[in-house]
CSV table of C-alpha atoms and ligand atoms in Angstrom, one decimal:
chain,number,residue,atom,x,y,z
O,1,UNK,CA,-5.2,17.2,17.6
O,2,UNK,CA,-3.3,14.0,17.5
O,3,UNK,CA,-2.4,12.4,14.2
O,4,UNK,CA,-1.5,8.7,14.4
O,5,UNK,CA,0.6,8.2,11.3
O,6,UNK,CA,3.7,6.8,9.7
O,7,UNK,CA,6.4,8.7,7.9
O,8,UNK,CA,6.2,6.8,4.6
O,9,UNK,CA,2.5,6.2,4.6
O,10,UNK,CA,0.9,8.0,1.6
O,11,UNK,CA,-2.5,8.3,3.3
O,12,UNK,CA,-0.9,9.9,6.3
O,13,UNK,CA,1.1,12.3,4.1
O,14,UNK,CA,-2.2,13.6,2.6
O,15,UNK,CA,-3.4,14.6,6.0
O,16,UNK,CA,-0.1,16.2,7.1
O,17,UNK,CA,-0.2,18.4,4.0
O,18,UNK,CA,-3.8,19.5,4.8
O,19,UNK,CA,-2.9,20.3,8.4
O,20,UNK,CA,0.1,22.3,7.2
O,21,UNK,CA,-1.8,24.2,4.6
O,22,UNK,CA,-4.5,25.1,7.0
O,23,UNK,CA,-1.9,26.0,9.7
O,24,UNK,CA,-3.3,23.5,12.3
O,25,UNK,CA,-0.9,22.4,15.0
O,26,UNK,CA,-1.0,18.8,15.9
O,27,UNK,CA,0.8,16.1,17.9
O,28,UNK,CA,2.6,13.5,15.8
O,29,UNK,CA,2.0,10.0,17.1
O,30,UNK,CA,4.1,7.5,15.2
O,31,UNK,CA,2.7,4.1,14.4
O,32,UNK,CA,5.4,1.9,13.0
O,33,UNK,CA,3.8,-0.2,10.3
O,34,UNK,CA,6.8,-2.6,10.0
O,35,UNK,CA,8.3,-3.0,13.5
O,36,UNK,CA,6.9,-5.6,15.9
O,37,UNK,CA,4.9,-7.2,13.1
O,38,UNK,CA,3.2,-3.9,12.6
O,39,UNK,CA,2.1,-1.7,15.5
O,40,UNK,CA,-1.1,-0.9,13.6
O,41,UNK,CA,-2.3,-4.4,14.3
O,42,UNK,CA,-2.2,-4.0,18.1
O,43,UNK,CA,-5.4,-4.2,20.0
O,44,UNK,CA,-4.9,-0.7,21.4
O,45,UNK,CA,-4.5,0.8,17.9
O,46,UNK,CA,-7.4,-1.3,16.4
O,47,UNK,CA,-9.6,0.2,19.0
O,48,UNK,CA,-9.0,3.5,17.3
O,49,UNK,CA,-8.9,2.3,13.7
O,50,UNK,CA,-10.6,-1.1,13.2
O,51,UNK,CA,-9.0,-1.3,9.7
O,52,UNK,CA,-5.6,-1.3,11.4
O,53,UNK,CA,-4.3,1.4,9.1
O,54,UNK,CA,-2.9,4.9,9.4
O,55,UNK,CA,-3.9,7.7,9.5
O,56,UNK,CA,-6.2,8.3,12.5
O,57,UNK,CA,-6.9,11.8,13.7
O,58,UNK,CA,-8.2,12.4,17.3
O,59,UNK,CA,-9.8,15.8,17.7
O,60,UNK,CA,-11.3,17.5,20.7
O,61,UNK,CA,-14.7,19.0,20.2
O,62,UNK,CA,-16.3,20.7,23.2
O,63,UNK,CA,-14.0,18.8,25.6
O,64,UNK,CA,-14.8,15.4,24.0
O,65,UNK,CA,-12.1,13.4,22.2
O,66,UNK,CA,-13.4,12.2,18.8
O,67,UNK,CA,-11.7,9.8,16.5
O,68,UNK,CA,-11.7,10.0,12.7
O,69,UNK,CA,-10.3,7.5,10.2
O,70,UNK,CA,-9.8,7.5,6.4
O,71,UNK,CA,-7.6,10.2,5.1
O,72,UNK,CA,-10.1,11.7,2.6
O,73,UNK,CA,-12.8,11.8,5.3
O,74,UNK,CA,-10.3,13.4,7.6
O,75,UNK,CA,-9.3,16.1,5.0
O,76,UNK,CA,-13.0,16.8,4.3
O,77,UNK,CA,-13.6,17.2,8.0
O,78,UNK,CA,-10.7,19.7,8.2
O,79,UNK,CA,-12.0,21.5,5.2
O,80,UNK,CA,-15.4,22.0,6.8
O,81,UNK,CA,-14.0,23.0,10.2
O,82,UNK,CA,-11.2,25.1,8.8
O,83,UNK,CA,-12.4,26.4,5.4
O,84,UNK,CA,-9.4,28.5,4.6
O,85,UNK,CA,-7.5,27.9,2.4
O,86,UNK,CA,-10.2,26.0,0.5
O,87,UNK,CA,-9.1,22.6,-0.8
O,88,UNK,CA,-12.1,22.0,-3.0
O,89,UNK,CA,-13.2,24.3,-5.9
O,90,UNK,CA,-16.5,26.2,-5.4
O,91,UNK,CA,-17.7,25.2,-8.9
O,92,UNK,CA,-19.7,22.0,-8.6
O,93,UNK,CA,-18.3,20.5,-11.8
O,94,UNK,CA,-14.7,21.2,-10.8
O,95,UNK,CA,-15.4,20.0,-7.3
O,96,UNK,CA,-16.6,16.7,-8.7
O,97,UNK,CA,-13.6,16.5,-11.0
O,98,UNK,CA,-11.4,17.0,-8.0
O,99,UNK,CA,-13.1,14.2,-6.1
O,100,UNK,CA,-12.8,12.0,-9.2
O,101,UNK,CA,-9.0,12.4,-9.2
O,102,UNK,CA,-8.9,11.8,-5.5
O,103,UNK,CA,-10.8,8.5,-5.9
O,104,UNK,CA,-8.6,7.3,-8.7
O,105,UNK,CA,-5.7,7.5,-6.2
O,106,UNK,CA,-7.6,6.6,-3.0
O,107,UNK,CA,-9.8,3.8,-4.3
O,108,UNK,CA,-8.2,2.8,-7.6
O,109,UNK,CA,-4.4,2.8,-6.9
O,110,UNK,CA,-3.4,3.0,-3.2
O,111,UNK,CA,-5.3,0.0,-1.9
O,112,UNK,CA,-3.4,-2.2,-4.3
O,113,UNK,CA,0.0,-1.0,-3.2
O,114,UNK,CA,-0.7,-1.5,0.4
O,115,UNK,CA,1.4,-3.8,2.6
O,116,UNK,CA,-1.3,-6.5,3.0
O,117,UNK,CA,-2.0,-7.1,-0.7
O,118,UNK,CA,1.7,-7.2,-1.3
O,119,UNK,CA,2.2,-9.8,1.5
O,120,UNK,CA,-0.8,-11.8,0.1
O,121,UNK,CA,0.7,-11.9,-3.4
O,122,UNK,CA,4.2,-12.8,-2.1
O,123,UNK,CA,3.4,-15.2,0.6
O,124,UNK,CA,0.0,-16.8,-0.2
O,125,UNK,CA,0.1,-16.7,-4.0
O,126,UNK,CA,3.9,-17.1,-4.3
O,127,UNK,CA,3.8,-14.4,-6.9
O,128,UNK,CA,5.9,-11.3,-7.7
O,129,UNK,CA,4.5,-8.7,-5.4
O,130,UNK,CA,6.7,-5.9,-6.9
O,131,UNK,CA,5.5,-6.6,-10.4
O,132,UNK,CA,1.9,-6.8,-9.2
O,133,UNK,CA,2.2,-3.4,-7.5
O,134,UNK,CA,4.0,-1.7,-10.3
O,135,UNK,CA,1.3,-2.9,-12.8
O,136,UNK,CA,-1.6,-1.5,-10.8
O,137,UNK,CA,0.2,1.8,-10.0
O,138,UNK,CA,1.3,2.3,-13.6
O,139,UNK,CA,-2.2,1.6,-14.9
O,140,UNK,CA,-3.9,3.9,-12.4
O,141,UNK,CA,-1.3,6.7,-12.9
O,142,UNK,CA,-1.9,6.7,-16.7
O,143,UNK,CA,-5.7,7.2,-16.0
O,144,UNK,CA,-4.9,10.0,-13.6
O,145,UNK,CA,-2.6,11.6,-16.2
O,146,UNK,CA,-5.4,11.5,-18.8
O,147,UNK,CA,-8.0,13.0,-16.5
O,148,UNK,CA,-5.6,15.6,-15.0
O,149,UNK,CA,-4.5,16.8,-18.5
O,150,UNK,CA,-8.1,18.0,-19.0
O,151,UNK,CA,-8.3,20.1,-15.8
O,152,UNK,CA,-4.8,21.1,-14.8
O,153,UNK,CA,-3.6,24.6,-14.5
O,154,UNK,CA,-0.7,25.2,-12.1
O,155,UNK,CA,-2.2,22.3,-10.1
O,156,UNK,CA,-4.3,19.3,-10.9
O,157,UNK,CA,-7.6,21.3,-11.1
O,158,UNK,CA,-7.0,24.9,-12.1
O,159,UNK,CA,-4.5,27.2,-10.4
O,160,UNK,CA,-5.3,26.5,-6.7
O,161,UNK,CA,-4.1,23.6,-4.7
O,162,UNK,CA,-6.9,21.1,-4.1
O,163,UNK,CA,-7.4,17.8,-2.3
O,164,UNK,CA,-6.4,16.1,-5.6
O,165,UNK,CA,-2.9,17.6,-5.2
O,166,UNK,CA,-2.7,16.2,-1.6
O,167,UNK,CA,-3.3,12.7,-3.1
O,168,UNK,CA,-1.0,13.2,-6.1
O,169,UNK,CA,2.3,14.0,-4.3
O,170,UNK,CA,2.5,10.9,-2.1
O,171,UNK,CA,1.2,8.8,-5.0
O,172,UNK,CA,4.1,10.0,-7.2
O,173,UNK,CA,6.5,9.1,-4.5
O,174,UNK,CA,5.1,5.6,-4.4
O,175,UNK,CA,5.0,5.3,-8.2
O,176,UNK,CA,8.8,6.1,-8.3
O,177,UNK,CA,9.5,3.6,-5.5
O,178,UNK,CA,7.9,0.9,-7.5
O,179,UNK,CA,9.7,1.8,-10.7
O,180,UNK,CA,7.0,3.6,-12.6
O,181,UNK,CA,8.6,6.0,-15.1
O,182,UNK,CA,7.5,9.6,-14.3
O,183,UNK,CA,8.4,10.6,-17.9
O,184,UNK,CA,5.1,8.9,-19.0
O,185,UNK,CA,3.2,11.2,-16.7
O,186,UNK,CA,4.2,14.8,-17.8
O,187,UNK,CA,1.2,16.7,-16.3
O,188,UNK,CA,1.5,14.8,-13.0
O,189,UNK,CA,5.2,15.4,-12.8
O,190,UNK,CA,4.8,19.1,-13.6
O,191,UNK,CA,2.2,19.6,-10.9
O,192,UNK,CA,4.1,17.5,-8.4
O,193,UNK,CA,7.1,19.9,-8.8
O,194,UNK,CA,4.8,22.9,-8.3
O,195,UNK,CA,3.4,21.4,-5.1
O,196,UNK,CA,6.8,20.5,-3.8
O,197,UNK,CA,7.8,24.1,-4.1
O,198,UNK,CA,5.3,24.9,-1.4
O,199,UNK,CA,6.5,24.9,2.3
O,200,UNK,CA,3.3,23.0,3.5
O,201,UNK,CA,4.1,20.2,1.1
O,202,UNK,CA,7.8,20.2,1.9
O,203,UNK,CA,7.4,19.8,5.7
O,204,UNK,CA,4.9,17.0,5.2
O,205,UNK,CA,7.4,14.9,3.2
O,206,UNK,CA,8.4,11.5,4.8
O,207,UNK,CA,12.0,12.4,5.3
O,208,UNK,CA,11.1,15.3,7.5
O,209,UNK,CA,9.0,13.3,9.9
O,210,UNK,CA,10.3,12.4,13.4
O,211,UNK,CA,10.0,8.6,12.8
O,212,UNK,CA,11.8,8.8,9.3
O,213,UNK,CA,14.3,6.1,8.7
O,214,UNK,CA,17.3,7.3,6.7
O,215,UNK,CA,17.7,5.5,3.3
B,301,LIG,N1,-8.2,4.5,2.6
B,301,LIG,C1,-7.3,4.6,3.8
B,301,LIG,C2,-6.1,3.9,3.4
B,301,LIG,C3,-5.2,3.8,4.7
B,301,LIG,C4,-4.0,2.9,4.4
B,301,LIG,O1,-4.0,2.1,3.5
B,301,LIG,N2,-2.9,3.1,5.2
B,301,LIG,C5,-1.8,2.3,5.0
B,301,LIG,C6,-0.5,3.1,4.9
B,301,LIG,S1,-0.6,4.2,3.6
B,301,LIG,C7,-1.6,1.3,6.2
B,301,LIG,O2,-1.9,1.7,7.3
B,301,LIG,N3,-1.2,0.1,5.9
B,301,LIG,C8,-1.0,-0.9,7.0
B,301,LIG,C9,-1.2,-2.3,6.5
B,301,LIG,O3,-1.5,-2.5,5.3
B,301,LIG,O4,-1.0,-3.2,7.4
B,301,LIG,C10,-7.1,6.1,4.1
B,301,LIG,O5,-7.1,6.9,3.1
B,301,LIG,O6,-6.9,6.4,5.3
């Protein structure tokens, strides 16, 4: 498998954790989102991912290379192809609760912290992009905290790692980067620490990737 990704991309990070948890080897293909005006915008990369975003996973099935985009769809594909360890609870209600937490991050928060909305607020609207981003991350994280407090055990939903935890850890990193106070998110901070104690989460961290830029 080839994972086109970027060290600090939260959506890429989710997929790296899933690959690590499931013990799947992959080739790391770095797509620099900031160099050269953004390598994700090149024609060659857009041919793989028309949204011009990372991650993209290229898998070989029966000798044919197949391309997958959207981190949650990619993780669901990995889940179906490599079911162990399971990243979704068996119980339908808890499965839906897991997906609800995933969507709070994937649909409700992350799109608003992306490079393009920030550029638009800063350059076109002449606004304060950092304040805009912090506002939407903070608002979404409080909703995530309230929902998670109802289902959390050791992890966000019960005592096993789920897809929701794969979304949480990169999102907490982004929240801190934009100045959201983790003290307002006690359940999320506790679960984040539990996840970060696991080797699969550690090796997926941005600073451990080959294209990481030291602070
Ligand atoms: N929903 C998409 C989001 C992908 C996404 O937003 N990727 C960001 C990095 S985390 C990106 O490539 N941004 C490039 C840009 O905005 O130009 C997914 O989960 O894969």
